[in-house]
XYZ file of C-alpha atoms in Angstrom:
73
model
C 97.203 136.712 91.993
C 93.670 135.324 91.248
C 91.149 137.681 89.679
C 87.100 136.938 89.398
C 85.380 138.911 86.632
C 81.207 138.779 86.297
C 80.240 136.704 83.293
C 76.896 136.725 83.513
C 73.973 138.078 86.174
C 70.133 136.643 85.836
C 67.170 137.306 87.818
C 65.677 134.306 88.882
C 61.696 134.632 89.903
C 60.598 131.872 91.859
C 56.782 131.142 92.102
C 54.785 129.145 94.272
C 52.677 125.947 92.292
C 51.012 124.566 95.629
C 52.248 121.331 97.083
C 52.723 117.525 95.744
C 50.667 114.876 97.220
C 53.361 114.637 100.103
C 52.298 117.997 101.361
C 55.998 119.630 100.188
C 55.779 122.665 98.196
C 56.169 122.841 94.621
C 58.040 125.703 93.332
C 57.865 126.853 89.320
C 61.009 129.308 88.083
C 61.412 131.781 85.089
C 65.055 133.276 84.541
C 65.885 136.149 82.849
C 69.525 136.217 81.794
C 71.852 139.064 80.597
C 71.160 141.448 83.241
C 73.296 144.475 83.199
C 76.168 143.697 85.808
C 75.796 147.213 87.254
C 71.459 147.053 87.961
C 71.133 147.509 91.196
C 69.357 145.414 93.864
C 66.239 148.309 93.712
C 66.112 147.999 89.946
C 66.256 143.989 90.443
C 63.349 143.897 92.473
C 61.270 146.889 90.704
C 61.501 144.306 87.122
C 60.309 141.256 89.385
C 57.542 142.850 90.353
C 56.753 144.189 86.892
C 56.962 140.830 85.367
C 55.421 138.971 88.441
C 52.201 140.977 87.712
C 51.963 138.998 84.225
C 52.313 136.009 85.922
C 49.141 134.107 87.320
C 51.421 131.970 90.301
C 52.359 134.033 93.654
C 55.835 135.080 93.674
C 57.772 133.282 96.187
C 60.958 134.862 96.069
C 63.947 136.571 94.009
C 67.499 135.042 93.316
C 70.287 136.750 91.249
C 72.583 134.025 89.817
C 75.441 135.206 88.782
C 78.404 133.849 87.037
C 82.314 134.484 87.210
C 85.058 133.582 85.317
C 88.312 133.179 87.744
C 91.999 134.448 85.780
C 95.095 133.565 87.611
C 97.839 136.065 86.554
């Protein structure tokens, strides 16, 4: 049987740049890796905001990357 074990969570915060010349936004990231695998979503979103308020771009949104390592047995 095939087992998935967490490798490695990040916080991903994405800001908004404006838009390109085509009128499409343009989006800027900063990741933050080595997140504790059991923060929860609250926690997550409570260290966004903390860092978002350093940040002079509007924050767009949050993503939580996370990687897994699969073990067959």
């Amino acid at each position: 049987m095939a087992a998935k074990y967490l490798v490695e969570r990040q916080i991903r915060l994405v800001f908004d740049q404006g838009v390109n010349a085509e009128g499409k936004p343009v989006y800027k990231s900063k990741t933050i890796r080595n997140i504790a695998s059991d923060a929860t979503p609250e926690q997550m979103v409570s260290v966004a905001q903390a860092l978002e308020s350093l940040q002079s771009l509007p924050l767009n949104r949050i993503e939580t990357p996370e990687n897994y390592q699969i073990s067959v047995n």
